[in-house]
PDB file of N, CA and C in Angstrom:
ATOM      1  N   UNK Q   1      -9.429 -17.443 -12.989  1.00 82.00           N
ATOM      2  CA  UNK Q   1     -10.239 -16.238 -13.011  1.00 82.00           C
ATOM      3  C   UNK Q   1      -9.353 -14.986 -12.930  1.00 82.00           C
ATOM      4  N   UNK Q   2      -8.492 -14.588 -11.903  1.00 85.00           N
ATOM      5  CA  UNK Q   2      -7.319 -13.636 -11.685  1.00 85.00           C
ATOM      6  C   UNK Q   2      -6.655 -13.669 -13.313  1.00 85.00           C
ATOM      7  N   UNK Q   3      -6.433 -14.888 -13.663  1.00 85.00           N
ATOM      8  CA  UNK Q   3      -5.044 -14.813 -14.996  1.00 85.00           C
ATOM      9  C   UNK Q   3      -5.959 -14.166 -16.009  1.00 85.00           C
ATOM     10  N   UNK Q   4      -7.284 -14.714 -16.064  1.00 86.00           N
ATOM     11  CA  UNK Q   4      -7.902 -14.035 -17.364  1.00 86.00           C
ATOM     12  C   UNK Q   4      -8.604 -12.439 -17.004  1.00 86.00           C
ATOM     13  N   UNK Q   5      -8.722 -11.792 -15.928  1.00 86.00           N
ATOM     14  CA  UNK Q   5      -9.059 -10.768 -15.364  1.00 86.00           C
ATOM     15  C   UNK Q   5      -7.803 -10.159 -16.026  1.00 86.00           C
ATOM     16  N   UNK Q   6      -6.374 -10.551 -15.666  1.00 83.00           N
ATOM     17  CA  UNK Q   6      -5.147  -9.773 -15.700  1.00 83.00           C
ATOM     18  C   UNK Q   6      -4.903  -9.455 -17.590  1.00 83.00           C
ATOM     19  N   UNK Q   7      -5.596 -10.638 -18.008  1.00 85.00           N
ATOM     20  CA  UNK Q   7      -5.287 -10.733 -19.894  1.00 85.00           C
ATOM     21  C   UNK Q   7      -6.343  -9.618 -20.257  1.00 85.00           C
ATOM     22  N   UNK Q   8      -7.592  -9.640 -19.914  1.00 86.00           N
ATOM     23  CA  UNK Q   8      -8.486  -8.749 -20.056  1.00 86.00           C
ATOM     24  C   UNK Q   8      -8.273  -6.986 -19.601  1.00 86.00           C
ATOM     25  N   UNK Q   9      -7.795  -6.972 -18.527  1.00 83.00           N
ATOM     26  CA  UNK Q   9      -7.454  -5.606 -18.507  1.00 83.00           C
ATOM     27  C   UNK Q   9      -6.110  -5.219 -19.320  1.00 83.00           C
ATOM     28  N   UNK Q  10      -5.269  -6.007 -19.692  1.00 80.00           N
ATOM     29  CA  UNK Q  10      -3.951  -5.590 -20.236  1.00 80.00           C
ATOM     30  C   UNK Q  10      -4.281  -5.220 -21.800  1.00 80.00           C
ATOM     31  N   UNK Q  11      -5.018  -6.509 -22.396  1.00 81.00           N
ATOM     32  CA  UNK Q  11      -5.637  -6.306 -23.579  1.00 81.00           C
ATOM     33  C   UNK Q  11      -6.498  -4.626 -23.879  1.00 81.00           C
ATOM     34  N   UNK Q  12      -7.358  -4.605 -23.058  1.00 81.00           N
ATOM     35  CA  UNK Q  12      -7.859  -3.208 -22.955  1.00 81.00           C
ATOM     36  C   UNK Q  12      -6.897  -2.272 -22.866  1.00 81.00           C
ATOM     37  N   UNK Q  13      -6.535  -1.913 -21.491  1.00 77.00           N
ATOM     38  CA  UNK Q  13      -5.218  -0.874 -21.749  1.00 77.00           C
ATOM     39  C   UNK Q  13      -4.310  -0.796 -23.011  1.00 77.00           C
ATOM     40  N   UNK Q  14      -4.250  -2.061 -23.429  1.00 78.00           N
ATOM     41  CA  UNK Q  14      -3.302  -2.005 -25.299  1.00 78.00           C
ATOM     42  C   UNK Q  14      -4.305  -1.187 -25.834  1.00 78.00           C
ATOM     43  N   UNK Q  15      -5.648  -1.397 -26.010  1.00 78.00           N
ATOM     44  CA  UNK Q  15      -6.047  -1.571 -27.193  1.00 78.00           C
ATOM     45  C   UNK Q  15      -6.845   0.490 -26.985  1.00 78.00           C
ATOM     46  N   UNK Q  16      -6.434   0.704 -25.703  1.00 79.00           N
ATOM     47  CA  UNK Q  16      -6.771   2.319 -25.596  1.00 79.00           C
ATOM     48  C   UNK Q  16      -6.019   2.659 -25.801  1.00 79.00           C
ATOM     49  N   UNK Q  17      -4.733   2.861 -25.722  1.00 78.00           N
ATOM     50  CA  UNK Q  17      -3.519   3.818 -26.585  1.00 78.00           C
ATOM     51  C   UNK Q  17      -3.447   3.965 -27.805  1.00 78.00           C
ATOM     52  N   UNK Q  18      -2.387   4.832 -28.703  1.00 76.00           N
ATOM     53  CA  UNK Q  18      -2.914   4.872 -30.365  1.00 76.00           C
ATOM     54  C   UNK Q  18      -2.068   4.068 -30.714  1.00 76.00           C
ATOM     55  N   UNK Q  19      -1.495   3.071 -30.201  1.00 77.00           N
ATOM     56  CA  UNK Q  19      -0.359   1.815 -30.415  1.00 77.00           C
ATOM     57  C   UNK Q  19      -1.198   0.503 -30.947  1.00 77.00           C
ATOM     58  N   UNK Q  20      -2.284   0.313 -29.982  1.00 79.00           N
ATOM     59  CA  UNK Q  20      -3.346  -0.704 -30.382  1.00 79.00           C
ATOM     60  C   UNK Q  20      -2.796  -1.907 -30.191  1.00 79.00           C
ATOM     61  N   UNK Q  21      -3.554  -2.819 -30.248  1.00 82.00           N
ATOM     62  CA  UNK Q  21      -3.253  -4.094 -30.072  1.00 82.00           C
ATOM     63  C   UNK Q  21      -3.302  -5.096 -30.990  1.00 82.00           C
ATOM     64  N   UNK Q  22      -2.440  -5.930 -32.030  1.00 83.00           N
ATOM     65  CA  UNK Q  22      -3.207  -7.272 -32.702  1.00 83.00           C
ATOM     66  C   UNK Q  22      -3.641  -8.109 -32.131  1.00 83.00           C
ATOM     67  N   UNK Q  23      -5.508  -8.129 -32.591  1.00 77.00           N
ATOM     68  CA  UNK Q  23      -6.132  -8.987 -31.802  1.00 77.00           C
ATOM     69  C   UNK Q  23      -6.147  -9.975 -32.383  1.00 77.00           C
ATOM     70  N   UNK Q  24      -6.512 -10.268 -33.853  1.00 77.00           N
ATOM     71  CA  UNK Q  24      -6.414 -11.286 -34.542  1.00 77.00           C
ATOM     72  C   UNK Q  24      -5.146 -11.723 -35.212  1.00 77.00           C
ATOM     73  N   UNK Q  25      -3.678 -11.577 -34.149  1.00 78.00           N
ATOM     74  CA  UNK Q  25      -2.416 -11.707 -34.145  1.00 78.00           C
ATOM     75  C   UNK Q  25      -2.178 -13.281 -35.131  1.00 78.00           C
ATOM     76  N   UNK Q  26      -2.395 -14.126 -35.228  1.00 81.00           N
ATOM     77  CA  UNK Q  26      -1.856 -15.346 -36.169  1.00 81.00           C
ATOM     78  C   UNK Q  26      -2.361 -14.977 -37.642  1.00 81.00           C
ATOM     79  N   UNK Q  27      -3.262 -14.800 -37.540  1.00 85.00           N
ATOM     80  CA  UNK Q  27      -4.197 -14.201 -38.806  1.00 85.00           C
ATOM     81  C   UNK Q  27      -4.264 -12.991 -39.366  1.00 85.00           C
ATOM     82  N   UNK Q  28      -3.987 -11.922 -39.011  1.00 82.00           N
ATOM     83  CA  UNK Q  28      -4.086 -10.702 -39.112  1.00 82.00           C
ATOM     84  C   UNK Q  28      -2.870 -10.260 -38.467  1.00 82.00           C
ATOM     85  N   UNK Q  29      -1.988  -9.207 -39.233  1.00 82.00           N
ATOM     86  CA  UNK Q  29      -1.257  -8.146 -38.588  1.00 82.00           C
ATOM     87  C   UNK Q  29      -1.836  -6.538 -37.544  1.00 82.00           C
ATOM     88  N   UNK Q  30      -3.143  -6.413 -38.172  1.00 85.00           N
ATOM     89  CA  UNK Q  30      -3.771  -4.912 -38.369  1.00 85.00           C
ATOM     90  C   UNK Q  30      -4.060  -5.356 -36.696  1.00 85.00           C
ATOM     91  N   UNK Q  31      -3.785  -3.710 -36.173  1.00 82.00           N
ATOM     92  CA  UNK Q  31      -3.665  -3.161 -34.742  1.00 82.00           C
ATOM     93  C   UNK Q  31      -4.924  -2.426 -34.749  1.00 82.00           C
ATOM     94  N   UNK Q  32      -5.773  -2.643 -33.937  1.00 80.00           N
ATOM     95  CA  UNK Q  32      -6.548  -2.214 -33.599  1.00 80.00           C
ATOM     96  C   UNK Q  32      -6.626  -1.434 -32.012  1.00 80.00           C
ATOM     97  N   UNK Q  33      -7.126  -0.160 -32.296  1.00 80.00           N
ATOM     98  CA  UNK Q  33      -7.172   0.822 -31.668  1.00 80.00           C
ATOM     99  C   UNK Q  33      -8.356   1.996 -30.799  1.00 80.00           C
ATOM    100  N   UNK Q  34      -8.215   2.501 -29.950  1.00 78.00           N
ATOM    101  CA  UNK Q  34      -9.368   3.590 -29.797  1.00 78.00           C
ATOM    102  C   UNK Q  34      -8.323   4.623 -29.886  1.00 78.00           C
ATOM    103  N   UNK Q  35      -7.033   4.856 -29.578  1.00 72.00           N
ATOM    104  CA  UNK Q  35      -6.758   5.882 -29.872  1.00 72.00           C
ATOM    105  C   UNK Q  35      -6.737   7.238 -28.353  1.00 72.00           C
ATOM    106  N   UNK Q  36      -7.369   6.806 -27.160  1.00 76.00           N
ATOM    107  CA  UNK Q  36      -7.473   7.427 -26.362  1.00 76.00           C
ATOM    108  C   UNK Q  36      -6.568   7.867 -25.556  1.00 76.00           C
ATOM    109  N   UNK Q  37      -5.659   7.411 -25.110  1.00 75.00           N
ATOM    110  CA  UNK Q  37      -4.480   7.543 -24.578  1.00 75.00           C
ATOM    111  C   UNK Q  37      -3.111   7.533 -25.356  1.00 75.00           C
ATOM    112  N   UNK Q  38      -2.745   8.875 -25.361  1.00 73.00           N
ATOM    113  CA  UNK Q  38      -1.205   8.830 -26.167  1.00 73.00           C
ATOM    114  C   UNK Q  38      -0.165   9.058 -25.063  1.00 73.00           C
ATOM    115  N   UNK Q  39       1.082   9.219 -25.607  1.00 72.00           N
ATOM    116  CA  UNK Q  39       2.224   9.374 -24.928  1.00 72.00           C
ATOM    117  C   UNK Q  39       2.519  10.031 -24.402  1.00 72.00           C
ATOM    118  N   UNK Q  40       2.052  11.199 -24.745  1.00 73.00           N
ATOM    119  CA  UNK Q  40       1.914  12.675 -23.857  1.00 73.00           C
ATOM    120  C   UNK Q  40       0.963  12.555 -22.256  1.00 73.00           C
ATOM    121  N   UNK Q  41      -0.061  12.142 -22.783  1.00 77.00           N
ATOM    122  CA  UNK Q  41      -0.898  11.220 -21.367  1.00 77.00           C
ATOM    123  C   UNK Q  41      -0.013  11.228 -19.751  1.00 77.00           C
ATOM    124  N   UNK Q  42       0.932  10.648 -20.185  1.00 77.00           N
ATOM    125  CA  UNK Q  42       1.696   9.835 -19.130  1.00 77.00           C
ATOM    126  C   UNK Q  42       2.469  10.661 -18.265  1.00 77.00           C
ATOM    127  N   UNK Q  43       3.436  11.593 -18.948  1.00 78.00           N
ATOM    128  CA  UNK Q  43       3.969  12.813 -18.476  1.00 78.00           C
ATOM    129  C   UNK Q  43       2.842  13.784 -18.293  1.00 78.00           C
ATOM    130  N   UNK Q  44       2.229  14.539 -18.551  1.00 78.00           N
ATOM    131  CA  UNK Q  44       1.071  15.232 -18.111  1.00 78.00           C
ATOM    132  C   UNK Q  44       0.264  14.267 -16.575  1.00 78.00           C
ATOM    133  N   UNK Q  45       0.091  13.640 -16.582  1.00 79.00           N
ATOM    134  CA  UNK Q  45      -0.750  13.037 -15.398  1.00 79.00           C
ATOM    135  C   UNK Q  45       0.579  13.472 -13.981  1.00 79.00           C
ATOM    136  N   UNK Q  46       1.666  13.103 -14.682  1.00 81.00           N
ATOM    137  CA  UNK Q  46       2.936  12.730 -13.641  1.00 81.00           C
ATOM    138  C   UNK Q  46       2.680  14.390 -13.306  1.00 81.00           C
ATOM    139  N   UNK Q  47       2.479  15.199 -14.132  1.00 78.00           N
ATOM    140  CA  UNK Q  47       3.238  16.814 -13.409  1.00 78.00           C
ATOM    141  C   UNK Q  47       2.157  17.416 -12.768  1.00 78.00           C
ATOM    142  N   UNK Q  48       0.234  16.865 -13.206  1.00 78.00           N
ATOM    143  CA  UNK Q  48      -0.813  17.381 -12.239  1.00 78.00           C
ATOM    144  C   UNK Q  48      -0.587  15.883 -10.822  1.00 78.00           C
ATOM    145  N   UNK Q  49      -0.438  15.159 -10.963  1.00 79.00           N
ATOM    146  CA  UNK Q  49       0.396  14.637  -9.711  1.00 79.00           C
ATOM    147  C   UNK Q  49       1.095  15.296  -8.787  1.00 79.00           C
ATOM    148  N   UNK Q  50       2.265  15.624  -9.190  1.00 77.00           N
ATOM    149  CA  UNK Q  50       3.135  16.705  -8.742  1.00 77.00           C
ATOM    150  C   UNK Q  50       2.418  17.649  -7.974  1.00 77.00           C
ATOM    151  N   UNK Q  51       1.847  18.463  -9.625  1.00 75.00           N
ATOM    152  CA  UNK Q  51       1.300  19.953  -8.273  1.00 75.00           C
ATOM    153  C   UNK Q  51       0.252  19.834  -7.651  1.00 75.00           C
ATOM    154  N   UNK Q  52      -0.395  18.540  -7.281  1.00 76.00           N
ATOM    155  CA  UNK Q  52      -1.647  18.036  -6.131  1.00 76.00           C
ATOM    156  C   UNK Q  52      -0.333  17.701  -4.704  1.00 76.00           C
ATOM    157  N   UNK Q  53       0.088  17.027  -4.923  1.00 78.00           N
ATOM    158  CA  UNK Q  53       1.471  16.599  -4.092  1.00 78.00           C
ATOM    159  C   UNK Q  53       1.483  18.234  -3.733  1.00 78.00           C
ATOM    160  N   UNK Q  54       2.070  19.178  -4.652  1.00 73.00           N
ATOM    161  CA  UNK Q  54       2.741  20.162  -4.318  1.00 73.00           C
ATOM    162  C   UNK Q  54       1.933  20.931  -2.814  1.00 73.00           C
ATOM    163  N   UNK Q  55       0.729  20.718  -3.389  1.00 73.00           N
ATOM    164  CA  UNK Q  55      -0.616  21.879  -2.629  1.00 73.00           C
ATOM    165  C   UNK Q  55      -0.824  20.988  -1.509  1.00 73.00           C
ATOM    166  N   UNK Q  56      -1.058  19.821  -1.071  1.00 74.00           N
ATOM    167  CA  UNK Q  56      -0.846  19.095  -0.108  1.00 74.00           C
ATOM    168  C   UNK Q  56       0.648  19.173   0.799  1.00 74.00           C
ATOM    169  N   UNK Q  57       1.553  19.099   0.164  1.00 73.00           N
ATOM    170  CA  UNK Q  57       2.842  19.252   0.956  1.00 73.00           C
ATOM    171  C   UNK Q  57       3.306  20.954   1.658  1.00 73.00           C
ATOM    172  N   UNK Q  58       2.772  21.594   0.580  1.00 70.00           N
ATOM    173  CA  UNK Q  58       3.325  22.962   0.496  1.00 70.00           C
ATOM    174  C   UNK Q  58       2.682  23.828   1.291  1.00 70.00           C
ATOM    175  N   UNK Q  59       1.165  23.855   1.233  1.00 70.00           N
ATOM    176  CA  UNK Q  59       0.185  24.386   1.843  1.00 70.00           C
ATOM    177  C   UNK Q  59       0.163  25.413   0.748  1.00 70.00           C
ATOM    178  N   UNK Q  60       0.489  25.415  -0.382  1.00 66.00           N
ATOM    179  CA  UNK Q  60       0.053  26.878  -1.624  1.00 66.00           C
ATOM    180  C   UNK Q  60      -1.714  26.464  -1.594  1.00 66.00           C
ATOM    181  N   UNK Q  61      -2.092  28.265  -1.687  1.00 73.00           N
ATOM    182  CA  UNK Q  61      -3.211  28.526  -1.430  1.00 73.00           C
ATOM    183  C   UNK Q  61      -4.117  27.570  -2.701  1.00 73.00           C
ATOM    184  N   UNK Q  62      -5.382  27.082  -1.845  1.00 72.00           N
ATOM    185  CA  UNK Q  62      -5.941  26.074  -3.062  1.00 72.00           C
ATOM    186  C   UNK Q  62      -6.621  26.602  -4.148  1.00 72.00           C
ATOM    187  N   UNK Q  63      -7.158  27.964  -3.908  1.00 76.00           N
ATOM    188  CA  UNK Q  63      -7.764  28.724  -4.892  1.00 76.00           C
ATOM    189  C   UNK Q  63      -6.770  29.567  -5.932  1.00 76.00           C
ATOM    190  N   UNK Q  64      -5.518  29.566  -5.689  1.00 76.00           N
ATOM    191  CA  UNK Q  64      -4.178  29.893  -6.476  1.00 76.00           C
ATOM    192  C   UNK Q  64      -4.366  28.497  -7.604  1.00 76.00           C
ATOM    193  N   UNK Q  65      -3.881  27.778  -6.879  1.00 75.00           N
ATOM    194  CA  UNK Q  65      -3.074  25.958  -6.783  1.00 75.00           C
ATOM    195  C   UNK Q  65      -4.552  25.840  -8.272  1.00 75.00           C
ATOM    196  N   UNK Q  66      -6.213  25.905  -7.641  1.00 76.00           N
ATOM    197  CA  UNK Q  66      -7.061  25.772  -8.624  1.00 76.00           C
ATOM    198  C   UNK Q  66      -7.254  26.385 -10.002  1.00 76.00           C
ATOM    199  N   UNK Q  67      -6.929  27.562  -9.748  1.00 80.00           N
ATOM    200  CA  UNK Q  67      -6.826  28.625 -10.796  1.00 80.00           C
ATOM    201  C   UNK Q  67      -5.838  27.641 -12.164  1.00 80.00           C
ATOM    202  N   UNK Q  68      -4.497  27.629 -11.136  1.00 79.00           N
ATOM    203  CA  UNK Q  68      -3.424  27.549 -12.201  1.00 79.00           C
ATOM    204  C   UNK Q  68      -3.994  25.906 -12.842  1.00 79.00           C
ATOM    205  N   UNK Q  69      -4.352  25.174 -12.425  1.00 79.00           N
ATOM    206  CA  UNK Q  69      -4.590  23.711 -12.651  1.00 79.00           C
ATOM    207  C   UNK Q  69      -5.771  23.591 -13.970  1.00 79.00           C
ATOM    208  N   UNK Q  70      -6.781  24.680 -14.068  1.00 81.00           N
ATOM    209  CA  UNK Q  70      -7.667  24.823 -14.688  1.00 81.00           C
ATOM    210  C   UNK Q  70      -7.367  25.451 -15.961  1.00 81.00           C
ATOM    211  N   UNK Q  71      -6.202  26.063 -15.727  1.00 85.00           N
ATOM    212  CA  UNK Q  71      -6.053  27.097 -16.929  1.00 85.00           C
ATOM    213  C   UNK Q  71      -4.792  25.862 -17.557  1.00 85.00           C
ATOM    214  N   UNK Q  72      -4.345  24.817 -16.720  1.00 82.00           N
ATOM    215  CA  UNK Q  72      -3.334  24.182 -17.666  1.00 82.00           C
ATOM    216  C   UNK Q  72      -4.356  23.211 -17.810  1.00 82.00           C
ATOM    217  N   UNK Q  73      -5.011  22.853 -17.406  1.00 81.00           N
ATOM    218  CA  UNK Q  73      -6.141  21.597 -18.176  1.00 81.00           C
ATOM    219  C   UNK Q  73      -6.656  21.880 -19.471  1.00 81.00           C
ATOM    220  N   UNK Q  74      -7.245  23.497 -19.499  1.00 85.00           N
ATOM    221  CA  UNK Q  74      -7.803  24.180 -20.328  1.00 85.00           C
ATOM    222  C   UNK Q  74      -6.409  24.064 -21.605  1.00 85.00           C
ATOM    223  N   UNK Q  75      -4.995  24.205 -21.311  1.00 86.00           N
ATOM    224  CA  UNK Q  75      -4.672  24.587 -22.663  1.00 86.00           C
ATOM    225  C   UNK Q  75      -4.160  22.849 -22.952  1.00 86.00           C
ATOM    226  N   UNK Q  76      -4.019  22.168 -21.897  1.00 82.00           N
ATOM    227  CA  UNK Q  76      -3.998  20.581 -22.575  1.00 82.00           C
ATOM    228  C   UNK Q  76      -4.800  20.075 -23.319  1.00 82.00           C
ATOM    229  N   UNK Q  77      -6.209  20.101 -23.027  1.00 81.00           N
ATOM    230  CA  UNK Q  77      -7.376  19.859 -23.752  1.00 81.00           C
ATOM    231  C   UNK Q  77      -7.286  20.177 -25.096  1.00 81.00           C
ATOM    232  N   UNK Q  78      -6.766  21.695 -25.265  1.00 86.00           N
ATOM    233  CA  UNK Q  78      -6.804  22.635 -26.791  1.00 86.00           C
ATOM    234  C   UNK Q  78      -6.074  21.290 -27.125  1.00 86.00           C
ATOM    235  N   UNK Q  79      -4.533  21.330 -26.559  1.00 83.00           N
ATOM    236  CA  UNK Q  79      -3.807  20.964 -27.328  1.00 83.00           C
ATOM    237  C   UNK Q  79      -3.981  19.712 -28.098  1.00 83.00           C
ATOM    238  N   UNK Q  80      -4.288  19.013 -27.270  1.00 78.00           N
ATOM    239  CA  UNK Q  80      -4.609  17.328 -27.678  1.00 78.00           C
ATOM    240  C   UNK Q  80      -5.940  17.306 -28.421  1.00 78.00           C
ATOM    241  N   UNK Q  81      -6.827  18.405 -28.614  1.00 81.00           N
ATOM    242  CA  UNK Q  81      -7.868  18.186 -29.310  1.00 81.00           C
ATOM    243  C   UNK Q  81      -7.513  18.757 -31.106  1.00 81.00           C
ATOM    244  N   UNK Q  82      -6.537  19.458 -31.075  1.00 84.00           N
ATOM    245  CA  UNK Q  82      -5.964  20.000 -31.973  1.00 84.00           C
ATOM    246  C   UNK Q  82      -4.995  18.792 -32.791  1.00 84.00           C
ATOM    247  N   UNK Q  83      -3.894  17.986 -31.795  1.00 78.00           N
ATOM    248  CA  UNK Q  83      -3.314  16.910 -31.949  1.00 78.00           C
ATOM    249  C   UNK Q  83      -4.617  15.892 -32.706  1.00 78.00           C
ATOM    250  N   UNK Q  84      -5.412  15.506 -32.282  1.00 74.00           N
ATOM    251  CA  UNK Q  84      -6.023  14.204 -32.275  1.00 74.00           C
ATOM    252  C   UNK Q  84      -6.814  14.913 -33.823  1.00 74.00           C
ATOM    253  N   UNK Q  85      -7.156  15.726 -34.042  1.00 78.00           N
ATOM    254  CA  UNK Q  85      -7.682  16.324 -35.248  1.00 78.00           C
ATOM    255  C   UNK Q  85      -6.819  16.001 -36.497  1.00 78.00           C
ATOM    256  N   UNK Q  86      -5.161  16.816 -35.920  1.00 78.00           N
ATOM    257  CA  UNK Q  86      -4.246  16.440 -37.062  1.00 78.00           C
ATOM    258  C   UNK Q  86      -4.045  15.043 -37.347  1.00 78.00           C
ATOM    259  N   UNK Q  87      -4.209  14.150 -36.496  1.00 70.00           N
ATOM    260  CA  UNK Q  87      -4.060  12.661 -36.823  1.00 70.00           C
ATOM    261  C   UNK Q  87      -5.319  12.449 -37.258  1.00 70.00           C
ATOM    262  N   UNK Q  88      -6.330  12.333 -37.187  1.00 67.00           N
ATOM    263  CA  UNK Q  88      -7.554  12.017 -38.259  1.00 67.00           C
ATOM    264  C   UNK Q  88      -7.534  12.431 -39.480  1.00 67.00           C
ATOM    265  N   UNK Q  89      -7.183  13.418 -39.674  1.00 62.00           N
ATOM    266  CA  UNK Q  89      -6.969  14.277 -41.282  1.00 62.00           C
ATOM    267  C   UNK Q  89      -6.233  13.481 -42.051  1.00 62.00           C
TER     268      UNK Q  89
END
């Protein structure tokens, strides 16, 4: 039950990045995908990590700390919605 829990979530996590997964691997080459998670993902999570860490460790004011967090969510969003556009086209 654990081993196929562990195949099942790994499979998923493949198959949400724009890397995808071959599911029908003996038979099929074609990677199948959602596309939801890219590479950029990973570093971005690590640096709003950071400045949650930061505002917890630091004591910077939370309505500063909120401000700035909102306005970089706001231009990540643009960005990756802009990104994910140019890759559909």
């Amino acid at each position: 039950l654990l081993c196929g829990a562990c195949l099942g979530s790994h499979l998923l996590s493949d198959w949400l990045t724009n890397a995808g997964v071959p599911l029908r691997w003996p038979l099929d080459r074609a990677r199948h995908s959602a596309g939801v998670v890219t590479p950029w993902d990973v570093p971005i999570a690590a640096a709003l990590y950071a400045a949650a860490a930061a505002v917890f460790r630091w004591r910077v004011r939370p309505a500063l700390a909120l401000a700035a967090l909102a306005a970089f969510l706001t231009a990540y969003v643009r960005w990756k919605r802009r990104r994910l556009a140019q890759c559909a086209a």
